[in-house]
Structure formats: structure tokens, C-alpha cells
XYZ file of C-alpha atoms in Angstrom:
574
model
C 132.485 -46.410 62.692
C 133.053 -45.282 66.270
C 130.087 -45.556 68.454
C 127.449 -47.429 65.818
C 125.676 -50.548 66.325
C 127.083 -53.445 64.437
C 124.093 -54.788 62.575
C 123.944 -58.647 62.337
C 124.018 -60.511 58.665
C 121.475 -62.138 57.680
C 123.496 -65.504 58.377
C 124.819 -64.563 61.713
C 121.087 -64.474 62.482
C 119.669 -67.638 60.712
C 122.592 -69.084 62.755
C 121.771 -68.018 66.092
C 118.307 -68.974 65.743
C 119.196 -72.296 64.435
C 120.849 -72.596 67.614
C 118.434 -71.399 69.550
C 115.840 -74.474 67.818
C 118.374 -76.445 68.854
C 118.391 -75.701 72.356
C 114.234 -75.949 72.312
C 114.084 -78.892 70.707
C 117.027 -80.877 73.178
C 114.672 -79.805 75.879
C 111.983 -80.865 74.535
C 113.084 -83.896 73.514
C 114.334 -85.001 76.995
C 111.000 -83.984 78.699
C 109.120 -86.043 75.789
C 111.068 -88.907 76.893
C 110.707 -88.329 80.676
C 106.740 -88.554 80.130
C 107.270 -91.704 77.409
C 109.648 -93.102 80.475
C 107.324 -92.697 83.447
C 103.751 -94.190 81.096
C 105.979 -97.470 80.445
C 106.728 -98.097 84.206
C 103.242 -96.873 85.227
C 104.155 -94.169 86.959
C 101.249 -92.145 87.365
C 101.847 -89.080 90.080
C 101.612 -85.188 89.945
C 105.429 -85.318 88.441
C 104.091 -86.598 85.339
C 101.485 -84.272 84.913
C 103.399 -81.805 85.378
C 106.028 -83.376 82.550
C 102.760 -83.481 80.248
C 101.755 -79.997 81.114
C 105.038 -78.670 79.998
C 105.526 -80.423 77.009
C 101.474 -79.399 75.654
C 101.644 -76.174 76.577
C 104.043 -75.422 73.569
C 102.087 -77.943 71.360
C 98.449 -79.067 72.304
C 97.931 -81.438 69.030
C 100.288 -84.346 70.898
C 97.578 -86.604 71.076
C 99.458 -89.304 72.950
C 100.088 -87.096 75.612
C 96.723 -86.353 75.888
C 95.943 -89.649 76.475
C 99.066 -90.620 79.250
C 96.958 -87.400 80.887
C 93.664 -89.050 80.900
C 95.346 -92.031 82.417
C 97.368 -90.107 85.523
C 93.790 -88.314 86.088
C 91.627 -91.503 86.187
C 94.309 -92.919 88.583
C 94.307 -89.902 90.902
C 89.927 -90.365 91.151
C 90.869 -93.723 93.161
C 92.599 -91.450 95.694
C 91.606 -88.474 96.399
C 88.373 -87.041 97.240
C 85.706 -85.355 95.632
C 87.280 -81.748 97.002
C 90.416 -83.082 95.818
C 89.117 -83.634 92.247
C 87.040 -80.735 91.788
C 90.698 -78.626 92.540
C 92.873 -80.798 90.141
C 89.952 -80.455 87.165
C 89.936 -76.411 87.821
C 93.539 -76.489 87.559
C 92.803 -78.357 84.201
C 90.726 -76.338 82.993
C 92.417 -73.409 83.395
C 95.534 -75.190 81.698
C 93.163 -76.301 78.390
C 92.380 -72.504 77.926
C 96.368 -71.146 77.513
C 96.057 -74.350 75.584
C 93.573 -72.953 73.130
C 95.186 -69.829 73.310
C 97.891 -71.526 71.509
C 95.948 -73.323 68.910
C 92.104 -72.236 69.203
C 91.274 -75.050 66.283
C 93.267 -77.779 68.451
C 91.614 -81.503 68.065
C 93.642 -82.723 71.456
C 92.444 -80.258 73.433
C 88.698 -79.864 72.985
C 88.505 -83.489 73.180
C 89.849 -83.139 76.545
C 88.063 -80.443 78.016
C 84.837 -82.313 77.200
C 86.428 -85.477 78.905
C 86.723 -83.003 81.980
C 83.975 -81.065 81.774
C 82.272 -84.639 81.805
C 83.786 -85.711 85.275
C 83.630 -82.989 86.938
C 82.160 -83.103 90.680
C 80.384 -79.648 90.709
C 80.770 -78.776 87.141
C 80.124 -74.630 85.922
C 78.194 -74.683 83.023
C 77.799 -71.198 82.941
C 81.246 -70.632 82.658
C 81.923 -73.010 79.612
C 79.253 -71.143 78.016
C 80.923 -67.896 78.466
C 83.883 -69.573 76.564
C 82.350 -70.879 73.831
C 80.890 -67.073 73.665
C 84.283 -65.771 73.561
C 85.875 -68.289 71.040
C 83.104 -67.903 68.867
C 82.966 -64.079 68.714
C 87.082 -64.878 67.635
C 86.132 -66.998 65.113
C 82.071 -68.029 64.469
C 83.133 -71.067 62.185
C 85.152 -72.797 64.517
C 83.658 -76.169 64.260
C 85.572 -77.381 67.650
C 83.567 -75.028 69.514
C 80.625 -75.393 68.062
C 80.803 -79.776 68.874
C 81.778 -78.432 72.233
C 79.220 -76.070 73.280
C 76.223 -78.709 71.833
C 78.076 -80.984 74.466
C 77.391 -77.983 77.162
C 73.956 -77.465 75.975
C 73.026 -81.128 76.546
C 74.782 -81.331 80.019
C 73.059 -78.203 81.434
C 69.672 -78.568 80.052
C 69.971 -75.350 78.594
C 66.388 -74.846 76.513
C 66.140 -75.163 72.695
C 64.149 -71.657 72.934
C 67.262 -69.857 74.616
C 69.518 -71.864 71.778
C 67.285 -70.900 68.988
C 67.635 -66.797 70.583
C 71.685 -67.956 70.348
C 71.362 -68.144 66.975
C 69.329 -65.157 66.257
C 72.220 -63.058 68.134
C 74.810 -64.202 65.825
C 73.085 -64.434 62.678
C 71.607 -60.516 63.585
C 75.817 -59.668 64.186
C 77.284 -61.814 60.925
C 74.591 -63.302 58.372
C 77.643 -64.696 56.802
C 77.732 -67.008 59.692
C 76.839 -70.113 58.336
C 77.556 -72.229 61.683
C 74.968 -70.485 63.184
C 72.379 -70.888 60.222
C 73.168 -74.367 60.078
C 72.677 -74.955 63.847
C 69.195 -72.816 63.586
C 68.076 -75.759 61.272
C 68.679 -78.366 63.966
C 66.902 -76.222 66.278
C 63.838 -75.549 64.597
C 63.002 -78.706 63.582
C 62.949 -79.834 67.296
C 60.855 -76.441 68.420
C 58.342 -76.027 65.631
C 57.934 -79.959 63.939
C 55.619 -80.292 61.251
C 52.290 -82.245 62.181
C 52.178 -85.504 60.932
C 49.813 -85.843 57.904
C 46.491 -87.261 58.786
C 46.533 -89.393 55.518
C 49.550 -91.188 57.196
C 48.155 -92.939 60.327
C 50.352 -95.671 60.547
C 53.265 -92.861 61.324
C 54.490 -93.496 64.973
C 53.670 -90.266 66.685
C 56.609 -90.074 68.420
C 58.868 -90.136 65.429
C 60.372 -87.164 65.542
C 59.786 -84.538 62.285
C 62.414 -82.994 59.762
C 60.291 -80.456 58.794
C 59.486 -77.266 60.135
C 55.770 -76.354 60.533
C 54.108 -73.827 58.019
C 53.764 -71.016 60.393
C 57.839 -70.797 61.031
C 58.403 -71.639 58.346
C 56.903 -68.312 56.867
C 58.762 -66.769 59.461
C 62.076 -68.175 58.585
C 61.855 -66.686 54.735
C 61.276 -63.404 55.986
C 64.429 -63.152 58.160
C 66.662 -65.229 55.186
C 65.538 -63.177 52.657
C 66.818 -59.740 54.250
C 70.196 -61.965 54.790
C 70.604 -62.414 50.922
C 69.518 -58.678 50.290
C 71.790 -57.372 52.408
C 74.894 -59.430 50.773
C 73.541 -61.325 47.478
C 76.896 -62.799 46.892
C 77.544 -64.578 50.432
C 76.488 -68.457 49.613
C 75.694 -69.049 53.973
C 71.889 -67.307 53.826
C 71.261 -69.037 50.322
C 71.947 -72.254 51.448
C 69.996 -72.186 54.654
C 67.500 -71.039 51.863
C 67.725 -74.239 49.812
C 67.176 -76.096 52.952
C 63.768 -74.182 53.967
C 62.395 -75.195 50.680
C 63.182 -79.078 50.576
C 61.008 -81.693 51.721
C 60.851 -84.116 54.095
C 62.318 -87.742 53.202
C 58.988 -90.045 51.950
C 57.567 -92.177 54.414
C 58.730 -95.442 54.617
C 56.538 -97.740 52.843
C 55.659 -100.439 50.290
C 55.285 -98.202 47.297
C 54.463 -101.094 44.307
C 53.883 -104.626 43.830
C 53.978 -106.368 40.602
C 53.218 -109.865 39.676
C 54.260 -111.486 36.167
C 52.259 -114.468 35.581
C 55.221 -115.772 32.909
C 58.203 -115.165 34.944
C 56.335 -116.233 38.089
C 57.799 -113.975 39.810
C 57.124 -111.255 42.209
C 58.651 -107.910 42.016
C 58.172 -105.092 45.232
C 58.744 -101.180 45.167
C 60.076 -99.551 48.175
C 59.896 -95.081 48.984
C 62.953 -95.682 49.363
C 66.175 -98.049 49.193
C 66.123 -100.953 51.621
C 67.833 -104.011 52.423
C 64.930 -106.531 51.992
C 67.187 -109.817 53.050
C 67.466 -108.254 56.714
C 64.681 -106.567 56.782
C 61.511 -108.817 57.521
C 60.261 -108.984 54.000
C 57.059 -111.920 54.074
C 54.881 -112.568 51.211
C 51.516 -114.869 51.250
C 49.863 -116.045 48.400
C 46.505 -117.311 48.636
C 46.118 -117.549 52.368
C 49.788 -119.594 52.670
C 53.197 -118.049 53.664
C 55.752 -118.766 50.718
C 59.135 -119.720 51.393
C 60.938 -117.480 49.192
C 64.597 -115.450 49.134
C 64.416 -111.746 48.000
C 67.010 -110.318 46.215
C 68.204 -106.902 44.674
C 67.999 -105.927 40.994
C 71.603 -106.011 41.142
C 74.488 -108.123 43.070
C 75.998 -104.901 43.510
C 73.235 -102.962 45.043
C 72.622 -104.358 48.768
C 70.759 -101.109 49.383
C 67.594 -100.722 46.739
C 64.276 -99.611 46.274
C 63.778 -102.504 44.177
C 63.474 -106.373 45.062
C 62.365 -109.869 43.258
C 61.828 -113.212 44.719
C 61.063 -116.223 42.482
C 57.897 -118.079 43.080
C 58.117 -121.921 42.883
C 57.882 -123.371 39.003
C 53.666 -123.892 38.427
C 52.569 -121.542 41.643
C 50.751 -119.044 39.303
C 51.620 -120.064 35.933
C 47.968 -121.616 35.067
C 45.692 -118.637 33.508
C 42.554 -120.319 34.307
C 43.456 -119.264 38.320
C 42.897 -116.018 39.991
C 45.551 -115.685 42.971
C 45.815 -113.127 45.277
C 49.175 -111.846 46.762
C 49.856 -109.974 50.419
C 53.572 -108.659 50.993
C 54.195 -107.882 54.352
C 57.207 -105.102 55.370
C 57.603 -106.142 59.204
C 60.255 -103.277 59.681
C 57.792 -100.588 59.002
C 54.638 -102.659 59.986
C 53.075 -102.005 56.742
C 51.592 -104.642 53.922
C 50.495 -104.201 50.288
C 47.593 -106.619 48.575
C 47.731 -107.432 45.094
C 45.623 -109.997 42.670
C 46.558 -111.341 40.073
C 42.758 -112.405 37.989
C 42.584 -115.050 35.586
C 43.012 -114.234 31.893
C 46.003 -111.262 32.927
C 49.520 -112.497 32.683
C 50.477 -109.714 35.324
C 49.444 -107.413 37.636
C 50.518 -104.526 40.144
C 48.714 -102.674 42.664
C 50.376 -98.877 43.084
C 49.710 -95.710 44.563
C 48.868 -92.863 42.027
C 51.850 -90.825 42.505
C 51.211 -87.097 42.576
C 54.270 -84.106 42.091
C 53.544 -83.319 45.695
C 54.415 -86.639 46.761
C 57.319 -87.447 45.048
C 59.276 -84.217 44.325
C 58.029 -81.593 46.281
C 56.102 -80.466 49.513
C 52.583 -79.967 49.552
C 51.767 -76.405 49.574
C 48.794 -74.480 51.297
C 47.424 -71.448 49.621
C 49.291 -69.170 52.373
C 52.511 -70.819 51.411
C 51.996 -70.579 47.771
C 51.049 -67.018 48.415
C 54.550 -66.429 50.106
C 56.674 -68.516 47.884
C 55.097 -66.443 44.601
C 56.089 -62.936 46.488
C 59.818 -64.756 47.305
C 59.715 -65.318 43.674
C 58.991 -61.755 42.256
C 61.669 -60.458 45.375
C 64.497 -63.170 44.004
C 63.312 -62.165 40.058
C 64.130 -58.089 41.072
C 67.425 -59.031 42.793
C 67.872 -61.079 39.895
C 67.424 -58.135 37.470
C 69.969 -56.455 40.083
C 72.340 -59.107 39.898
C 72.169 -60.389 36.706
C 75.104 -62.585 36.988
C 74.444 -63.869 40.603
C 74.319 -67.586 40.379
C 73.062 -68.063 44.141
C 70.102 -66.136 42.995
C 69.523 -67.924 39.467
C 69.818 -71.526 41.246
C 67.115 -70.257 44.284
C 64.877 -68.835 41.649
C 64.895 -72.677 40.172
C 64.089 -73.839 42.945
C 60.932 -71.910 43.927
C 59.963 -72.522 40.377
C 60.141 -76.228 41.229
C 58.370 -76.159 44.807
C 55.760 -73.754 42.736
C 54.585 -75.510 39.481
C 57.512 -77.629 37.991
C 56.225 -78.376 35.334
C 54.449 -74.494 34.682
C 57.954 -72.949 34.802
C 59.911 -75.685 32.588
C 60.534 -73.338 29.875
C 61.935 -70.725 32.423
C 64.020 -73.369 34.313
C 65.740 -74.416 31.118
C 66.989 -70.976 30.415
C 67.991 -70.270 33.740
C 69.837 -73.158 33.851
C 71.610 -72.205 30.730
C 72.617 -68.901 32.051
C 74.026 -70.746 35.434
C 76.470 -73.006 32.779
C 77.537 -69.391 31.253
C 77.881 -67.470 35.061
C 79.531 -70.528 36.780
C 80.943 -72.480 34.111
C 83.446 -74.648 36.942
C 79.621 -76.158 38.149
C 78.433 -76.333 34.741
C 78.979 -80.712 35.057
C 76.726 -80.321 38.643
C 73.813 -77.654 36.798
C 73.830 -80.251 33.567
C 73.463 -82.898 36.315
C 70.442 -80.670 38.420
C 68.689 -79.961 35.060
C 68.499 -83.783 33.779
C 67.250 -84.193 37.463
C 64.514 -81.799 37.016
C 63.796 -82.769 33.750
C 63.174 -86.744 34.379
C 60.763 -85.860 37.426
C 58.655 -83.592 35.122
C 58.374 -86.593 32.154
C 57.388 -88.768 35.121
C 55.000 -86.423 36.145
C 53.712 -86.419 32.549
C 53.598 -89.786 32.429
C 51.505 -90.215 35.595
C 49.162 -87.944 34.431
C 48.666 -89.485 31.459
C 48.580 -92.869 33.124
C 51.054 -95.173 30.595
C 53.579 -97.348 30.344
C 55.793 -95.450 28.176
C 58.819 -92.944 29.282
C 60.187 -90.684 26.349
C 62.552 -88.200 27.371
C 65.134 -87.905 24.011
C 66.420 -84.713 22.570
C 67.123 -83.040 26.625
C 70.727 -82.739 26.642
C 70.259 -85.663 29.718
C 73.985 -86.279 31.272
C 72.340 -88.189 34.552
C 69.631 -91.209 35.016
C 67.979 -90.818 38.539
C 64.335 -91.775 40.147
C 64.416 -95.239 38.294
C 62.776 -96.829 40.731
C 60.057 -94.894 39.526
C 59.749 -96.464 36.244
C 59.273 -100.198 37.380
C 56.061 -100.610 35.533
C 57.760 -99.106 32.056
C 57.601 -101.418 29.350
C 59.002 -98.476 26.882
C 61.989 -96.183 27.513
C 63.376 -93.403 24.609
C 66.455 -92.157 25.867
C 68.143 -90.852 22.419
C 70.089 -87.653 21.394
C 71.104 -87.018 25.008
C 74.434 -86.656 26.408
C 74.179 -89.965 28.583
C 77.905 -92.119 28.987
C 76.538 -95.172 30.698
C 73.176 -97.123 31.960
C 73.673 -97.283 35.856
C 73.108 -100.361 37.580
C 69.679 -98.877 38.872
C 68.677 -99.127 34.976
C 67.801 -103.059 36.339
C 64.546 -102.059 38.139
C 63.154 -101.713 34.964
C 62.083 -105.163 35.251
C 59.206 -104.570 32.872
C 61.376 -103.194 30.188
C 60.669 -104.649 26.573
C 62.121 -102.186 24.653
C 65.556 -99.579 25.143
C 66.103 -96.805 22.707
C 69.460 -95.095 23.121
C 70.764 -94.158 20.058
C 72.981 -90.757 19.704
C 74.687 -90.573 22.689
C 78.072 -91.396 24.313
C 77.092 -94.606 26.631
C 79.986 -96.487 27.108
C 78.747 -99.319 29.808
C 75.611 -101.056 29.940
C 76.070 -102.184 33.789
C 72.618 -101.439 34.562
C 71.085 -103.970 31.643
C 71.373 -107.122 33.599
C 68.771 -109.852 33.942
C 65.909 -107.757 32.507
C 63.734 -110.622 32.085
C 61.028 -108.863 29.265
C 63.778 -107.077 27.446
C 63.270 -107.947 23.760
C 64.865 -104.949 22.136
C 67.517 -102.911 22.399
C 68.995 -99.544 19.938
C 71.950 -98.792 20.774
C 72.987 -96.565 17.233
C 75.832 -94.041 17.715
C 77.343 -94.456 20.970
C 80.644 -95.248 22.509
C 80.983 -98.955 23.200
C 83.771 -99.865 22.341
C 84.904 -103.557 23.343
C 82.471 -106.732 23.669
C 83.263 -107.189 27.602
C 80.798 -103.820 27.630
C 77.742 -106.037 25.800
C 78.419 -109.033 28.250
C 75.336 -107.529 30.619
C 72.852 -107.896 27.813
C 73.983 -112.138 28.038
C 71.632 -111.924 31.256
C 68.085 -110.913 29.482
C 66.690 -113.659 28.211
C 64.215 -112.728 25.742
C 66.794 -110.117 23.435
C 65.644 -110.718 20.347
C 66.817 -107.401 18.418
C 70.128 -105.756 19.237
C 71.206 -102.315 17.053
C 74.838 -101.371 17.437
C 75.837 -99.349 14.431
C 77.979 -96.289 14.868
C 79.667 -97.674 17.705
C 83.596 -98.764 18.001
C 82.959 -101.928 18.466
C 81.201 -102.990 15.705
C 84.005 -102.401 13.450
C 86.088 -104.815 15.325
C 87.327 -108.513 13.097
C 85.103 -110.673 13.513
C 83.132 -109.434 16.145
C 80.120 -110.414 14.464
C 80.602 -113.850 15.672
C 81.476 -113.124 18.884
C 78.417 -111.321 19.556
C 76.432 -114.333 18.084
C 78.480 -116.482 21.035
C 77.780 -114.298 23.527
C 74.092 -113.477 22.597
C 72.778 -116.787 20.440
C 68.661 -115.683 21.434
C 69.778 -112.311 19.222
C 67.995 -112.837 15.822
C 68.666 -109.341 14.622
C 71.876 -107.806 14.804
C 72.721 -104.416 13.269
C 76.660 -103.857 13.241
């Protein structure tokens, strides 16, 4: 044994370096409370900095210490110079680098370089760019550095061009990089902004665009699409993908008015949803401002594409009168005429809503051309990558910015084989695929200009674009997959009659104070206690109410009940 190293236990060890933590931690300790000590008496000298130093060095995510910095370094600005400043904030800087050397993802410590960078005297922008360079070619997705350098950017005046070259770098190096894709999409829109449309005149044209004009835009599917050839199976190019083909948000506007001579009341269709009580909302009948208070569809809906306001009892109840009705939108400077003529109980005056201005972009014939060759390039990697769902979901959606509803058949299917390839998303693709599905039956129903919405037998498991079906008077929603009627379902306000049977709704939220509603099917579904029906207790006119096949309906003497709650109901089905 003469002559050989003793080797250590495994215990000897774990108790030595217990000790050791010990030691560390007894140090640090002491200084913690040295700096805690010295902030309470407002003591705020190069001693304490230093303290501070010491102590972040070995962990830069001690926030408070960050701040008792700040405070020592706004106190030194009162006396010393400008020279004297410009040293200390080098120093700094210098210390915030073996700082991120420690922890390159560290909150603490990006915030406070930016506070420096900020107050600088003579600051070197060209040198906080090289960082940002170097952290970045460490790790591209470090989201820290990426706030940080935008903060440069801004500071220097560095040009969007030379930015948008950035990006081109990086993507060219990693198209996996999706920090970089995503920043080339705040970029372009700022570089190459689509024209406002000339049909849109009252568009302020300084408002700036989030689109990107045609000719990048053709540009920008050349250079994505050898991304996702190069690696079909990295989600960063695809999504940058999904973004090039959206659509701007819809202007602003007053989209529908409707009058109802019986309810005397008058009913307004935003783009989009609004707060109408705080947003300068002003109707004038006949020449004379009315006093009236808008409200939402819903109490629980302060945001909505949808508002009433009650006219005074006798303002346009008489048939033998012809009124005419002006609402004016003061946020948006924008107003919508309607008239109401004698002999009509109601009225509405509404844009004729086309696919391209609801769901999708307008497309030129260059960018249909393009979009049809994507199409045949995504269909071959397709056939290379059978089981690629980034591919399958990007093929749906040039079939939708195409012809929606020429490729319906083909969505379907592909939508089918996304539930088999990616059956963890299959609640999100059911969800995308009722979503496509509603806009085509409203496109159908535009086209065909009535008052009717059928949509049973889809496999639906999502309501959406409701505000689109104000003007409905007829809704068939059975044999879907549907477990509730959202509280948008109240814009309906035209609604007479609800079918619904076979299909698992549970709540009813969204039937409240539909003031036409006269019947409603309800046949094979999952309600289950009366405090569900309570909703339909707000439509007035509910004359036939079908709720066989549903739990509650073989509840004791719930037949009653229902007669309590609902005593306009003259035919109930239980």
C-alpha cells in the first residue's frame, strides 16, 4: 500500500464540498448584508458598488441588487462630471459582460445594460452591436438579446435596409432561426407597405400598413420556400410561411345597420369588435340627434362587433311613416345611412360582402400565378413527405387564399389526414376545419343572397364569424359535434328559428335576449339541469321549445318547472 494515493470516498468528498458551500455561502451572506446595510442608511459611495459588484458577479438574477446599483449610479451623476461618468459606465459595461458570461439568458442584467447604454455621455453603438453579434451567433434564440439589440437599433439610427440584410445573414447561416424570421416580418412591413386600396379613401395615409406589398411579397416565397425544402420538418420557415399568406386586419368601419320597426330598435355591425359606450357612437333619425345608450349583445361582452340601442316607445312604430336613420362612428370618422319606408317592418343597409373581403386577400393574376406554382411545389414535397403535417396544413392554406370554396373537397381530406399525422392537434385541426367550413357556407349564403344559414352534418366542434350572420332569421346547426352556443350566438338578433338537434351542447349562454326568437330544437343534446335553459327566459317571443333526448328532460317534474321559467312556451317537447 506503500507509496499509492489514498483515494477519497465518496462521503469524504460530499463532505468537503458541503463544507466548502458552507464557507461560500457565510461569505456571501455577510456581503449580502453589507449592501442590504449600507441601502437602509443611504449610503451610496464606490464601497457599495463595489459590495454589489461582488455579490452579482457570482449571481446576476439578484434583482434587488440591481436596483441599490441603479440608485448609487444616479447619485454619483450629481457629482461627478461628464468624463467622470463616461469612465464609471465603461467600467459597467465591461462588468455586465463577465455578467452575461455567467448567465447569457440573465433578466437583471440586460435590463441594466440598456439602463446604461441609455445614459451614457458618448455612448458606442458600434460596439453593442458587435455584442449582440457575438451572443447571437452563441445562441440565435436568445430573446434578451434580441429586445436588446432593437433597443440599439433605435438609439443609433441604424437603417431598416441594413436590419432587413441582418436578417438575411442569419437566416442564409440557420433557416431554423426563427428569431430572425420573425424579426424579418417586422421589418418588411415598415420597408415595403402595401398601398392603401383606392376603394378605401377615408384610410388616413399615414396609418402605417401590416402588409407587405405584392412585389416582396413574391420575393419573400421564393427565399421561404427553399427554407422548407431544405429541412421540411423544421416548423420556423413554415410559420413565417403562414404569416406571408394572411391578410391584413379589415378596416375599421360601420359594416351593417338594421332597423326593426316592432322592436323599435336599432341594431349596428362593426369589422370588427368595439366598445361602442366609449367610443363616440351618435345616431340621428330624421334630421334630430336621439338620446340613446348603446349596449352589447351580451353583459359579458364589453368588446363586440355587435351593438343595440332602444329607440323611445312610438319613434318608428307607425307603418304609415317612412324614417330615415344616420349612425355616426366618431372614432373612425365614418357614418352609415339607412331608411326604414313605410309598409316594411325593418330594414338594413349592408355592404355585399365578397370572400376577398372577409377571409382572404385580394389576389392579382401575378399572385395567383405564384401561389398556384407554391401549390404544385408544396403538393410534390407533399408526395415526398407524406406524413409532414407542416406541409399538409400550408397546402390548406394556399387552397384557402386560392379558391376556398374550389378546393373544399380537398381541404376536408387533408384535414383528415392532419387528425391521423398529428393526432395531439387533432382538437386545434377539428377547430381550423369548422373555421373554414362556416366562412365557405357564408360565402354561399352571400352569393345566394338569403337569410338562411344551414351548415348540419360537418362534424362542427367551433361557432366563429357570428357577427356575420346578424341579418339570419334561420340557423341549422344539427348532427355536429358542437358542446355549447357562445355568448356571440346573441348577435343573431334576427334569429326566429334555432335547429340544434344531435349534438352535445351543454350551455345555451349565447341565447339571451334574442328578441325574434320563436323556435328553438334542441333534440339529443347534453343539457342536463334547468339553470342551463334559464337564457332562453330572456327571448320574448319563444313560442316552441324541443328538448327530447336530453338529461334534463327526464328530471321529476321538470315539466313544470320549465312552464315557470318559460310561461310564453306553448309547445314543449320533453
Amino acid at each position: 500500500m506503500h507509496g499509492r494515493v489514498k483515494v477519497k470516498t465518496t462521503a469524504q468528498q460530499e463532505e468537503e464540498k458541503k463544507k466548502e458551500r458552507e464557507k461560500k455561502l457565510k461569505i456571501y451572506v455577510a456581503a449580502r448584508d453589507a449592501c442590504f446595510a449600507k441601502r437602509k442608511e443611504g449610503v451610496k459611495d464606490e464601497e457599495a458598488l463595489e459590495l454589489t459588484q461582488q455579490l452579482l458577479s457570482s449571481n446576476p438574477d439578484f434583482a434587488t441588487l440591481w436596483n441599490q446599483r441603479r440608485e448609487i449610479l444616479t447619485h454619483l451623476e450629481t457629482v461627478k462630471d461628464e468624463d467622470g461618468m463616461q469612465k464609471i459606465y465603461d467600467s459597467e459595461l465591461h462588468f455586465l459582460e463577465s455578467c452575461l458570461k455567467v448567465n447569457p439568458k440573465s433578466y437583471g442584467s440586460w435590463f441594466h445594460r440598456g439602463w446604461v447604454s441609455s445614459r451614457l455621455p458618448r455612448p458606442n453603438w458600434v460596439r453593442e452591436l458587435s455584442l449582440c453579434d457575438r451572443c447571437l451567433s452563441l445562441d440565435d434564440r436568445n430573446f434578451h438579446c434580441w429586445d436588446y439589440r432593437r433597443m440599439v437599433v433605435k438609439m443609433s439610427g441604424v437603417s431598416v435596409e441594413k436590419e432587413l440584410e441582418f436578417t438575411d445573414r442569419l437566416i442564409s447561416s440557420n433557416f431554423s432561426n426563427y428569431s430572425s424570421w420573425h424579426y424579418r416580418s417586422t421589418l418588411l412591413t415598415l420597408l415595403h407597405p402595401e398601398s392603401p386600396e383606392p376603394k378605401s379613401p377615408s384610410r388616413d395615409p399615414q396609418t402605417h400598413s401590416h402588409r407587405v406589398c405584392e412585389e416582396q411579397l413574391l420575393k419573400e416565397y421564393e427565399l421561404v420556400q427553399n427554407a422548407f425544402f431544405t429541412d421540411p420538418n423544421d416548423q420556423s420557415a413554415w410559420f413565417y410561411y403562414r404569416w406571408l399568406l394572411g391578410r391584413a386586419d379589415r378596416e375599421e368601419m360601420i359594416s351593417c345597420v338594421y332597423v326593426s320597426r316592432d322592436e323599435e330598435r336599432v341594431v349596428v355591425g362593426f369589422s370588427g369588435p368595439v366598445n361602442a359606450e366609449s367610443s363616440g357612437l351618435f345616431l340621428v333619425l330624421d334630421g334630430q340627434p336621439q338620446r340613446v345608450e348603446w349596449r352589447s349583445v351580451h353583459p359579458c361582452l364589453k368588446q363586440s362587433p355587435v351593438w343595440i340601442c332602444d329607440l323611445p316607445p312610438g319613434t318608428i312604430s307607425d307603418i304609415t311613416n317612412e324614417h330615415n336613420l344616420t349612425v355616426h362612428w366618431s372614432e373612425k370618422p365614418t357614418r352609415r345611412d339607412c331608411a326604414l319606408y313605410t309598409g316594411r317592418s325593418e330594414s338594413w343597409c349592408r355592404d355585399s360582402a365578397t370572400d376577398q373581403e372577409l377571409f382572404r386577400s385580394e389576389l392579382s393574376v401575378e399572385k395567383t400565378s405564384v401561389l398556384q406554382s407554391e401549390l404544385e411545389s408544396c403538393n410534390q414535397l407533399q408526395e415526398l413527405e407524406p406524413l409532414n403535417k407542416w406541409c399538409l396544413l400550408t397546402i390548406i392554406l394556399l387552397m384557402r387564399a386560392l379558391d376556398p370554396l374550389g378546393y373544399e373537397k380537398e381541404t376536408l381530406a387533408h384535414f383528415q389526414t392532419l387528425k391521423e399525422v398529428d393526432p395531439m392537434r387533432s382538437a386545434y385541426y377539428s377547430d381550423l376545419c369548422s373555421k373554414f367550413m362556416i366562412e365557405n357556407t357564408i360565402l354561399k349564403m352571400e352569393y345566394a343572397e338569403v337569410r338562411v344559414f344551414s351548415i348540419s352534418d360537418k362534424n362542427l366542434t367551433t361557432l366563429c364569424h357570428l357577427d356575420q350572420l346578424l341579418l339570419v332569421t334561420h340557423i341549422s346547426l344539427s348532427s355536429n359535434q358542437l358542446c355549447r352556443l357562445p355568448l356571440q350566438f346573441a348577435m343573431l338578433q334576427c334569429l326566429e328559428v334555432l335547429e340544434a338537434e344531435n349534438n352535445l351542447i351543454e350551455k345555451l349562454e349565447g341565447l339571451y335576449h334574442l328578441p325574434k326568437l320563436e323556435e328553438v330544437l334542441l333534440r339529443n343534446n347534453k343539457i342536463s339541469s334547468l339553470a342551463d335553459l334559464e337564457p332562453l327566459a330572456s327571448c320574448p317571443k319563444l313560442k316552441h321549445l324541443d328538448l327530447r333526448g336530453n338529461p334534463v328532460s327526464q328530471s321529476d317534474g321538470v315539466e313544470a318547472e320549465l312552464k315557470t321559467l318559460l310561461p310564453n312556451v306553448t309547445e314543449l317537447l320533453l
